[in-house]
Amino acid sequence: MTVRKILIHPDPRLKKVAEPVTDFDDDLRQLGVDMLETMYDAPGIGLAGPQIGVMKRIFVMDCIKSEDEKPRPMVLINPKVTWTSEEMFTYEEGCLSIPDQYADVDRPAAVKAEWTDLDGHRQSERFEELWATCVQHEIDHLDGKLFIDYLKPLKRQMITRKMQKLKRELARD
Ligand code: NI
């Protein structure tokens, strides 16, 4: 298991559309394991391929936050939202590629999604609230979209400038 380096916004790879996964092999399995390890290490509840510079349509998530509940590590490959609720849900989102910045984002409160698992089997499930938010946030990553793209331009620019400063500081260390 390897904790991979998480890219920080702004980075051109975070703006690109990722390619479908075609090979369900040992490398993909290793990638899934590494991505879960990287997400838990951060810690975060979701991580998409482009965030570690892998331009493939894969993301991992586990929205169980309580220590009393059993973890639910999930690896979703070539995911697709097939239905969204009319009801909306607002959550103060963050992102491992935009550290320590949070903002309210409105998204459908429930979604149905389809994906392929690491064994190559097609899966589908209905997700609600935080899980639904996470699925939509991560699929956005695969389409080169960040949660700050939903914010007003001024707020987005402010966050981007903070991240540019953070990256300069990190580069100096
Ligand atoms: Ni994110």
mmCIF file with all atom_site columns, C-alpha atoms and ligand atoms in Angstrom:
data_model
loop_
_atom_site.group_PDB
_atom_site.id
_atom_site.type_symbol
_atom_site.label_atom_id
_atom_site.label_alt_id
_atom_site.label_comp_id
_atom_site.label_asym_id
_atom_site.label_entity_id
_atom_site.label_seq_id
_atom_site.pdbx_PDB_ins_code
_atom_site.Cartn_x
_atom_site.Cartn_y
_atom_site.Cartn_z
_atom_site.occupancy
_atom_site.B_iso_or_equiv
_atom_site.pdbx_formal_charge
_atom_site.auth_seq_id
_atom_site.auth_comp_id
_atom_site.auth_asym_id
_atom_site.auth_atom_id
_atom_site.pdbx_PDB_model_num
ATOM   1   C  CA . MET A 1 1   ? 0.000   0.000  0.000   1.00 0.00 ? 1   MET A CA 1
ATOM   2   C  CA . THR A 1 2   ? 1.236   3.432  -0.914  1.00 0.00 ? 2   THR A CA 1
ATOM   3   C  CA . VAL A 1 3   ? -0.102  6.804  0.113   1.00 0.00 ? 3   VAL A CA 1
ATOM   4   C  CA . ARG A 1 4   ? -0.072  8.850  -3.098  1.00 0.00 ? 4   ARG A CA 1
ATOM   5   C  CA . LYS A 1 5   ? 0.569   12.581 -3.358  1.00 0.00 ? 5   LYS A CA 1
ATOM   6   C  CA . ILE A 1 6   ? -2.628  14.624 -3.630  1.00 0.00 ? 6   ILE A CA 1
ATOM   7   C  CA . LEU A 1 7   ? -2.579  17.449 -6.182  1.00 0.00 ? 7   LEU A CA 1
ATOM   8   C  CA . ILE A 1 8   ? -3.539  20.895 -4.921  1.00 0.00 ? 8   ILE A CA 1
ATOM   9   C  CA . HIS A 1 9   ? -5.723  23.281 -6.930  1.00 0.00 ? 9   HIS A CA 1
ATOM   10  C  CA . PRO A 1 10  ? -4.893  25.026 -9.232  1.00 0.00 ? 10  PRO A CA 1
ATOM   11  C  CA . ASP A 1 11  ? -3.483  22.210 -11.365 1.00 0.00 ? 11  ASP A CA 1
ATOM   12  C  CA . PRO A 1 12  ? -4.385  21.583 -15.020 1.00 0.00 ? 12  PRO A CA 1
ATOM   13  C  CA . ARG A 1 13  ? -4.990  17.876 -14.296 1.00 0.00 ? 13  ARG A CA 1
ATOM   14  C  CA . LEU A 1 14  ? -7.864  18.820 -11.973 1.00 0.00 ? 14  LEU A CA 1
ATOM   15  C  CA . LYS A 1 15  ? -9.588  20.561 -14.908 1.00 0.00 ? 15  LYS A CA 1
ATOM   16  C  CA . LYS A 1 16  ? -9.415  17.667 -17.391 1.00 0.00 ? 16  LYS A CA 1
ATOM   17  C  CA . VAL A 1 17  ? -12.020 15.042 -18.226 1.00 0.00 ? 17  VAL A CA 1
ATOM   18  C  CA . ALA A 1 18  ? -10.762 11.605 -17.142 1.00 0.00 ? 18  ALA A CA 1
ATOM   19  C  CA . GLU A 1 19  ? -10.774 8.559  -19.459 1.00 0.00 ? 19  GLU A CA 1
ATOM   20  C  CA . PRO A 1 20  ? -12.923 5.443  -18.884 1.00 0.00 ? 20  PRO A CA 1
ATOM   21  C  CA . VAL A 1 21  ? -11.183 2.485  -17.253 1.00 0.00 ? 21  VAL A CA 1
ATOM   22  C  CA . THR A 1 22  ? -10.825 -0.417 -19.703 1.00 0.00 ? 22  THR A CA 1
ATOM   23  C  CA . ASP A 1 23  ? -8.415  -2.842 -17.997 1.00 0.00 ? 23  ASP A CA 1
ATOM   24  C  CA . PHE A 1 24  ? -9.633  -4.576 -14.847 1.00 0.00 ? 24  PHE A CA 1
ATOM   25  C  CA . ASP A 1 25  ? -6.264  -5.949 -13.832 1.00 0.00 ? 25  ASP A CA 1
ATOM   26  C  CA . ASP A 1 26  ? -3.906  -6.080 -10.836 1.00 0.00 ? 26  ASP A CA 1
ATOM   27  C  CA . ASP A 1 27  ? -2.703  -2.533 -11.497 1.00 0.00 ? 27  ASP A CA 1
ATOM   28  C  CA . LEU A 1 28  ? -6.269  -1.264 -11.137 1.00 0.00 ? 28  LEU A CA 1
ATOM   29  C  CA . ARG A 1 29  ? -6.723  -3.245 -7.905  1.00 0.00 ? 29  ARG A CA 1
ATOM   30  C  CA . GLN A 1 30  ? -3.492  -1.721 -6.562  1.00 0.00 ? 30  GLN A CA 1
ATOM   31  C  CA . LEU A 1 31  ? -4.679  1.742  -7.591  1.00 0.00 ? 31  LEU A CA 1
ATOM   32  C  CA . GLY A 1 32  ? -7.970  1.215  -5.711  1.00 0.00 ? 32  GLY A CA 1
ATOM   33  C  CA . VAL A 1 33  ? -6.133  0.079  -2.565  1.00 0.00 ? 33  VAL A CA 1
ATOM   34  C  CA . ASP A 1 34  ? -3.688  3.005  -2.765  1.00 0.00 ? 34  ASP A CA 1
ATOM   35  C  CA . MET A 1 35  ? -6.504  5.505  -3.277  1.00 0.00 ? 35  MET A CA 1
ATOM   36  C  CA . LEU A 1 36  ? -8.379  4.224  -0.207  1.00 0.00 ? 36  LEU A CA 1
ATOM   37  C  CA . GLU A 1 37  ? -5.164  4.366  1.821   1.00 0.00 ? 37  GLU A CA 1
ATOM   38  C  CA . THR A 1 38  ? -4.497  7.915  0.600   1.00 0.00 ? 38  THR A CA 1
ATOM   39  C  CA . MET A 1 39  ? -8.075  8.999  1.402   1.00 0.00 ? 39  MET A CA 1
ATOM   40  C  CA . TYR A 1 40  ? -8.054  7.547  4.953   1.00 0.00 ? 40  TYR A CA 1
ATOM   41  C  CA . ASP A 1 41  ? -4.573  8.962  5.582   1.00 0.00 ? 41  ASP A CA 1
ATOM   42  C  CA . ALA A 1 42  ? -5.588  12.509 4.551   1.00 0.00 ? 42  ALA A CA 1
ATOM   43  C  CA . PRO A 1 43  ? -8.212  12.044 6.127   1.00 0.00 ? 43  PRO A CA 1
ATOM   44  C  CA . GLY A 1 44  ? -11.124 12.487 3.749   1.00 0.00 ? 44  GLY A CA 1
ATOM   45  C  CA . ILE A 1 45  ? -14.397 10.841 2.703   1.00 0.00 ? 45  ILE A CA 1
ATOM   46  C  CA . GLY A 1 46  ? -13.743 10.745 -1.043  1.00 0.00 ? 46  GLY A CA 1
ATOM   47  C  CA . LEU A 1 47  ? -10.866 10.840 -3.530  1.00 0.00 ? 47  LEU A CA 1
ATOM   48  C  CA . ALA A 1 48  ? -10.918 10.749 -7.329  1.00 0.00 ? 48  ALA A CA 1
ATOM   49  C  CA . GLY A 1 49  ? -8.200  9.545  -9.742  1.00 0.00 ? 49  GLY A CA 1
ATOM   50  C  CA . PRO A 1 50  ? -7.330  13.005 -11.147 1.00 0.00 ? 50  PRO A CA 1
ATOM   51  C  CA . GLN A 1 51  ? -6.571  14.196 -7.601  1.00 0.00 ? 51  GLN A CA 1
ATOM   52  C  CA . ILE A 1 52  ? -3.508  11.922 -7.583  1.00 0.00 ? 52  ILE A CA 1
ATOM   53  C  CA . GLY A 1 53  ? -2.759  12.623 -11.245 1.00 0.00 ? 53  GLY A CA 1
ATOM   54  C  CA . VAL A 1 54  ? -4.369  9.406  -12.540 1.00 0.00 ? 54  VAL A CA 1
ATOM   55  C  CA . MET A 1 55  ? -6.645  10.549 -15.385 1.00 0.00 ? 55  MET A CA 1
ATOM   56  C  CA . LYS A 1 56  ? -8.985  7.545  -15.118 1.00 0.00 ? 56  LYS A CA 1
ATOM   57  C  CA . ARG A 1 57  ? -12.672 7.401  -14.198 1.00 0.00 ? 57  ARG A CA 1
ATOM   58  C  CA . ILE A 1 58  ? -12.255 5.931  -10.720 1.00 0.00 ? 58  ILE A CA 1
ATOM   59  C  CA . PHE A 1 59  ? -12.987 7.249  -7.250  1.00 0.00 ? 59  PHE A CA 1
ATOM   60  C  CA . VAL A 1 60  ? -13.063 5.928  -3.704  1.00 0.00 ? 60  VAL A CA 1
ATOM   61  C  CA . MET A 1 61  ? -15.327 6.940  -0.837  1.00 0.00 ? 61  MET A CA 1
ATOM   62  C  CA . ASP A 1 62  ? -16.329 6.110  2.696   1.00 0.00 ? 62  ASP A CA 1
ATOM   63  C  CA . CYS A 1 63  ? -18.783 8.544  4.271   1.00 0.00 ? 63  CYS A CA 1
ATOM   64  C  CA . ILE A 1 64  ? -18.946 6.734  7.635   1.00 0.00 ? 64  ILE A CA 1
ATOM   65  C  CA . LYS A 1 65  ? -17.669 9.348  10.042  1.00 0.00 ? 65  LYS A CA 1
ATOM   66  C  CA . SER A 1 66  ? -18.512 7.781  13.404  1.00 0.00 ? 66  SER A CA 1
ATOM   67  C  CA . GLU A 1 67  ? -15.906 5.583  15.083  1.00 0.00 ? 67  GLU A CA 1
ATOM   68  C  CA . ASP A 1 68  ? -18.762 3.356  16.310  1.00 0.00 ? 68  ASP A CA 1
ATOM   69  C  CA . GLU A 1 69  ? -19.877 2.441  12.811  1.00 0.00 ? 69  GLU A CA 1
ATOM   70  C  CA . LYS A 1 70  ? -18.194 -0.101 10.579  1.00 0.00 ? 70  LYS A CA 1
ATOM   71  C  CA . PRO A 1 71  ? -16.155 1.554  7.775   1.00 0.00 ? 71  PRO A CA 1
ATOM   72  C  CA . ARG A 1 72  ? -17.538 1.138  4.262   1.00 0.00 ? 72  ARG A CA 1
ATOM   73  C  CA . PRO A 1 73  ? -14.663 1.522  1.795   1.00 0.00 ? 73  PRO A CA 1
ATOM   74  C  CA . MET A 1 74  ? -15.992 1.738  -1.759  1.00 0.00 ? 74  MET A CA 1
ATOM   75  C  CA . VAL A 1 75  ? -14.199 1.816  -5.112  1.00 0.00 ? 75  VAL A CA 1
ATOM   76  C  CA . LEU A 1 76  ? -16.371 3.079  -7.987  1.00 0.00 ? 76  LEU A CA 1
ATOM   77  C  CA . ILE A 1 77  ? -15.131 2.691  -11.557 1.00 0.00 ? 77  ILE A CA 1
ATOM   78  C  CA . ASN A 1 78  ? -16.718 4.306  -14.637 1.00 0.00 ? 78  ASN A CA 1
ATOM   79  C  CA . PRO A 1 79  ? -19.513 5.706  -12.429 1.00 0.00 ? 79  PRO A CA 1
ATOM   80  C  CA . LYS A 1 80  ? -22.650 7.298  -13.807 1.00 0.00 ? 80  LYS A CA 1
ATOM   81  C  CA . VAL A 1 81  ? -25.576 9.049  -12.147 1.00 0.00 ? 81  VAL A CA 1
ATOM   82  C  CA . THR A 1 82  ? -28.786 7.570  -13.602 1.00 0.00 ? 82  THR A CA 1
ATOM   83  C  CA . TRP A 1 83  ? -31.348 9.490  -11.525 1.00 0.00 ? 83  TRP A CA 1
ATOM   84  C  CA . THR A 1 84  ? -31.413 12.543 -9.267  1.00 0.00 ? 84  THR A CA 1
ATOM   85  C  CA . SER A 1 85  ? -34.097 13.650 -6.790  1.00 0.00 ? 85  SER A CA 1
ATOM   86  C  CA . GLU A 1 86  ? -35.871 16.957 -7.167  1.00 0.00 ? 86  GLU A CA 1
ATOM   87  C  CA . GLU A 1 87  ? -35.303 17.567 -3.495  1.00 0.00 ? 87  GLU A CA 1
ATOM   88  C  CA . MET A 1 88  ? -32.019 19.343 -2.808  1.00 0.00 ? 88  MET A CA 1
ATOM   89  C  CA . PHE A 1 89  ? -29.513 19.001 0.025   1.00 0.00 ? 89  PHE A CA 1
ATOM   90  C  CA . THR A 1 90  ? -27.031 21.629 1.169   1.00 0.00 ? 90  THR A CA 1
ATOM   91  C  CA . TYR A 1 91  ? -23.711 20.542 2.586   1.00 0.00 ? 91  TYR A CA 1
ATOM   92  C  CA . GLU A 1 92  ? -20.624 22.505 3.569   1.00 0.00 ? 92  GLU A CA 1
ATOM   93  C  CA . GLU A 1 93  ? -18.226 20.828 1.160   1.00 0.00 ? 93  GLU A CA 1
ATOM   94  C  CA . GLY A 1 94  ? -14.487 20.607 1.272   1.00 0.00 ? 94  GLY A CA 1
ATOM   95  C  CA . CYS A 1 95  ? -11.948 18.865 -0.955  1.00 0.00 ? 95  CYS A CA 1
ATOM   96  C  CA . LEU A 1 96  ? -8.575  17.238 -0.364  1.00 0.00 ? 96  LEU A CA 1
ATOM   97  C  CA . SER A 1 97  ? -7.259  19.242 -3.347  1.00 0.00 ? 97  SER A CA 1
ATOM   98  C  CA . ILE A 1 98  ? -8.458  22.494 -1.722  1.00 0.00 ? 98  ILE A CA 1
ATOM   99  C  CA . PRO A 1 99  ? -7.298  22.044 1.879   1.00 0.00 ? 99  PRO A CA 1
ATOM   100 C  CA . ASP A 1 100 ? -9.062  23.862 4.738   1.00 0.00 ? 100 ASP A CA 1
ATOM   101 C  CA . GLN A 1 101 ? -11.588 25.639 2.497   1.00 0.00 ? 101 GLN A CA 1
ATOM   102 C  CA . TYR A 1 102 ? -15.290 24.924 2.941   1.00 0.00 ? 102 TYR A CA 1
ATOM   103 C  CA . ALA A 1 103 ? -18.451 26.288 1.361   1.00 0.00 ? 103 ALA A CA 1
ATOM   104 C  CA . ASP A 1 104 ? -22.133 25.388 1.106   1.00 0.00 ? 104 ASP A CA 1
ATOM   105 C  CA . VAL A 1 105 ? -23.072 23.633 -2.133  1.00 0.00 ? 105 VAL A CA 1
ATOM   106 C  CA . ASP A 1 106 ? -26.650 22.650 -3.120  1.00 0.00 ? 106 ASP A CA 1
ATOM   107 C  CA . ARG A 1 107 ? -27.036 19.338 -4.922  1.00 0.00 ? 107 ARG A CA 1
ATOM   108 C  CA . PRO A 1 108 ? -29.827 16.786 -5.389  1.00 0.00 ? 108 PRO A CA 1
ATOM   109 C  CA . ALA A 1 109 ? -30.471 15.105 -2.015  1.00 0.00 ? 109 ALA A CA 1
ATOM   110 C  CA . ALA A 1 110 ? -30.587 11.602 -3.508  1.00 0.00 ? 110 ALA A CA 1
ATOM   111 C  CA . VAL A 1 111 ? -29.059 9.989  -6.583  1.00 0.00 ? 111 VAL A CA 1
ATOM   112 C  CA . LYS A 1 112 ? -29.025 6.580  -8.165  1.00 0.00 ? 112 LYS A CA 1
ATOM   113 C  CA . ALA A 1 113 ? -25.616 5.635  -9.501  1.00 0.00 ? 113 ALA A CA 1
ATOM   114 C  CA . GLU A 1 114 ? -24.170 2.790  -11.554 1.00 0.00 ? 114 GLU A CA 1
ATOM   115 C  CA . TRP A 1 115 ? -20.529 1.775  -11.565 1.00 0.00 ? 115 TRP A CA 1
ATOM   116 C  CA . THR A 1 116 ? -18.179 -1.157 -12.039 1.00 0.00 ? 116 THR A CA 1
ATOM   117 C  CA . ASP A 1 117 ? -16.383 -2.622 -9.017  1.00 0.00 ? 117 ASP A CA 1
ATOM   118 C  CA . LEU A 1 118 ? -12.782 -3.868 -8.868  1.00 0.00 ? 118 LEU A CA 1
ATOM   119 C  CA . ASP A 1 119 ? -13.940 -7.351 -9.909  1.00 0.00 ? 119 ASP A CA 1
ATOM   120 C  CA . GLY A 1 120 ? -15.481 -5.965 -13.082 1.00 0.00 ? 120 GLY A CA 1
ATOM   121 C  CA . HIS A 1 121 ? -19.074 -6.386 -11.886 1.00 0.00 ? 121 HIS A CA 1
ATOM   122 C  CA . ARG A 1 122 ? -21.604 -3.667 -12.640 1.00 0.00 ? 122 ARG A CA 1
ATOM   123 C  CA . GLN A 1 123 ? -23.245 -2.304 -9.472  1.00 0.00 ? 123 GLN A CA 1
ATOM   124 C  CA . SER A 1 124 ? -26.034 0.163  -8.758  1.00 0.00 ? 124 SER A CA 1
ATOM   125 C  CA . GLU A 1 125 ? -27.287 1.823  -5.616  1.00 0.00 ? 125 GLU A CA 1
ATOM   126 C  CA . ARG A 1 126 ? -29.324 4.740  -4.350  1.00 0.00 ? 126 ARG A CA 1
ATOM   127 C  CA . PHE A 1 127 ? -27.378 7.215  -2.214  1.00 0.00 ? 127 PHE A CA 1
ATOM   128 C  CA . GLU A 1 128 ? -28.755 9.912  0.079   1.00 0.00 ? 128 GLU A CA 1
ATOM   129 C  CA . GLU A 1 129 ? -27.577 13.127 1.730   1.00 0.00 ? 129 GLU A CA 1
ATOM   130 C  CA . LEU A 1 130 ? -23.830 13.069 2.510   1.00 0.00 ? 130 LEU A CA 1
ATOM   131 C  CA . TRP A 1 131 ? -23.295 9.920  0.404   1.00 0.00 ? 131 TRP A CA 1
ATOM   132 C  CA . ALA A 1 132 ? -25.184 11.504 -2.509  1.00 0.00 ? 132 ALA A CA 1
ATOM   133 C  CA . THR A 1 133 ? -23.189 14.720 -2.154  1.00 0.00 ? 133 THR A CA 1
ATOM   134 C  CA . CYS A 1 134 ? -19.950 12.719 -2.143  1.00 0.00 ? 134 CYS A CA 1
ATOM   135 C  CA . VAL A 1 135 ? -20.889 10.703 -5.261  1.00 0.00 ? 135 VAL A CA 1
ATOM   136 C  CA . GLN A 1 136 ? -21.708 13.913 -7.172  1.00 0.00 ? 136 GLN A CA 1
ATOM   137 C  CA . HIS A 1 137 ? -18.602 15.750 -5.918  1.00 0.00 ? 137 HIS A CA 1
ATOM   138 C  CA . GLU A 1 138 ? -16.340 12.851 -6.973  1.00 0.00 ? 138 GLU A CA 1
ATOM   139 C  CA . ILE A 1 139 ? -17.967 12.342 -10.389 1.00 0.00 ? 139 ILE A CA 1
ATOM   140 C  CA . ASP A 1 140 ? -17.470 16.086 -10.921 1.00 0.00 ? 140 ASP A CA 1
ATOM   141 C  CA . HIS A 1 141 ? -13.730 15.502 -10.368 1.00 0.00 ? 141 HIS A CA 1
ATOM   142 C  CA . LEU A 1 142 ? -13.793 12.959 -13.220 1.00 0.00 ? 142 LEU A CA 1
ATOM   143 C  CA . ASP A 1 143 ? -15.303 15.676 -15.425 1.00 0.00 ? 143 ASP A CA 1
ATOM   144 C  CA . GLY A 1 144 ? -12.721 18.293 -14.430 1.00 0.00 ? 144 GLY A CA 1
ATOM   145 C  CA . LYS A 1 145 ? -15.053 20.152 -12.110 1.00 0.00 ? 145 LYS A CA 1
ATOM   146 C  CA . LEU A 1 146 ? -14.407 21.299 -8.533  1.00 0.00 ? 146 LEU A CA 1
ATOM   147 C  CA . PHE A 1 147 ? -16.902 22.271 -5.818  1.00 0.00 ? 147 PHE A CA 1
ATOM   148 C  CA . ILE A 1 148 ? -15.640 25.868 -5.976  1.00 0.00 ? 148 ILE A CA 1
ATOM   149 C  CA . ASP A 1 149 ? -16.972 26.021 -9.553  1.00 0.00 ? 149 ASP A CA 1
ATOM   150 C  CA . TYR A 1 150 ? -20.452 26.239 -7.948  1.00 0.00 ? 150 TYR A CA 1
ATOM   151 C  CA . LEU A 1 151 ? -19.490 29.344 -5.946  1.00 0.00 ? 151 LEU A CA 1
ATOM   152 C  CA . LYS A 1 152 ? -19.712 32.980 -6.979  1.00 0.00 ? 152 LYS A CA 1
ATOM   153 C  CA . PRO A 1 153 ? -16.656 34.086 -9.009  1.00 0.00 ? 153 PRO A CA 1
ATOM   154 C  CA . LEU A 1 154 ? -15.331 36.384 -6.284  1.00 0.00 ? 154 LEU A CA 1
ATOM   155 C  CA . LYS A 1 155 ? -15.389 33.649 -3.637  1.00 0.00 ? 155 LYS A CA 1
ATOM   156 C  CA . ARG A 1 156 ? -13.843 31.173 -6.081  1.00 0.00 ? 156 ARG A CA 1
ATOM   157 C  CA . GLN A 1 157 ? -11.022 33.593 -6.952  1.00 0.00 ? 157 GLN A CA 1
ATOM   158 C  CA . MET A 1 158 ? -10.364 34.232 -3.269  1.00 0.00 ? 158 MET A CA 1
ATOM   159 C  CA . ILE A 1 159 ? -9.992  30.505 -2.580  1.00 0.00 ? 159 ILE A CA 1
ATOM   160 C  CA . THR A 1 160 ? -7.823  30.010 -5.687  1.00 0.00 ? 160 THR A CA 1
ATOM   161 C  CA . ARG A 1 161 ? -5.476  32.800 -4.561  1.00 0.00 ? 161 ARG A CA 1
ATOM   162 C  CA . LYS A 1 162 ? -5.188  31.192 -1.116  1.00 0.00 ? 162 LYS A CA 1
ATOM   163 C  CA . MET A 1 163 ? -4.296  27.886 -2.772  1.00 0.00 ? 163 MET A CA 1
ATOM   164 C  CA . GLN A 1 164 ? -1.679  29.544 -5.009  1.00 0.00 ? 164 GLN A CA 1
ATOM   165 C  CA . LYS A 1 165 ? -0.099  31.003 -1.888  1.00 0.00 ? 165 LYS A CA 1
ATOM   166 C  CA . LEU A 1 166 ? -0.242  27.620 -0.114  1.00 0.00 ? 166 LEU A CA 1
ATOM   167 C  CA . LYS A 1 167 ? 1.451   25.929 -3.089  1.00 0.00 ? 167 LYS A CA 1
ATOM   168 C  CA . ARG A 1 168 ? 4.235   28.532 -3.097  1.00 0.00 ? 168 ARG A CA 1
ATOM   169 C  CA . GLU A 1 169 ? 4.780   27.889 0.602   1.00 0.00 ? 169 GLU A CA 1
ATOM   170 C  CA . LEU A 1 170 ? 4.795   24.118 0.140   1.00 0.00 ? 170 LEU A CA 1
ATOM   171 C  CA . ALA A 1 171 ? 7.286   24.454 -2.746  1.00 0.00 ? 171 ALA A CA 1
ATOM   172 C  CA . ARG A 1 172 ? 9.675   26.367 -0.505  1.00 0.00 ? 172 ARG A CA 1
ATOM   173 C  CA . ASP A 1 173 ? 9.726   23.687 2.229   1.00 0.00 ? 173 ASP A CA 1
HETATM 174 NI NI . NI  B 2 .   ? -12.794 16.852 -3.986  1.00 0.00 ? 1   NI  B NI 1
#
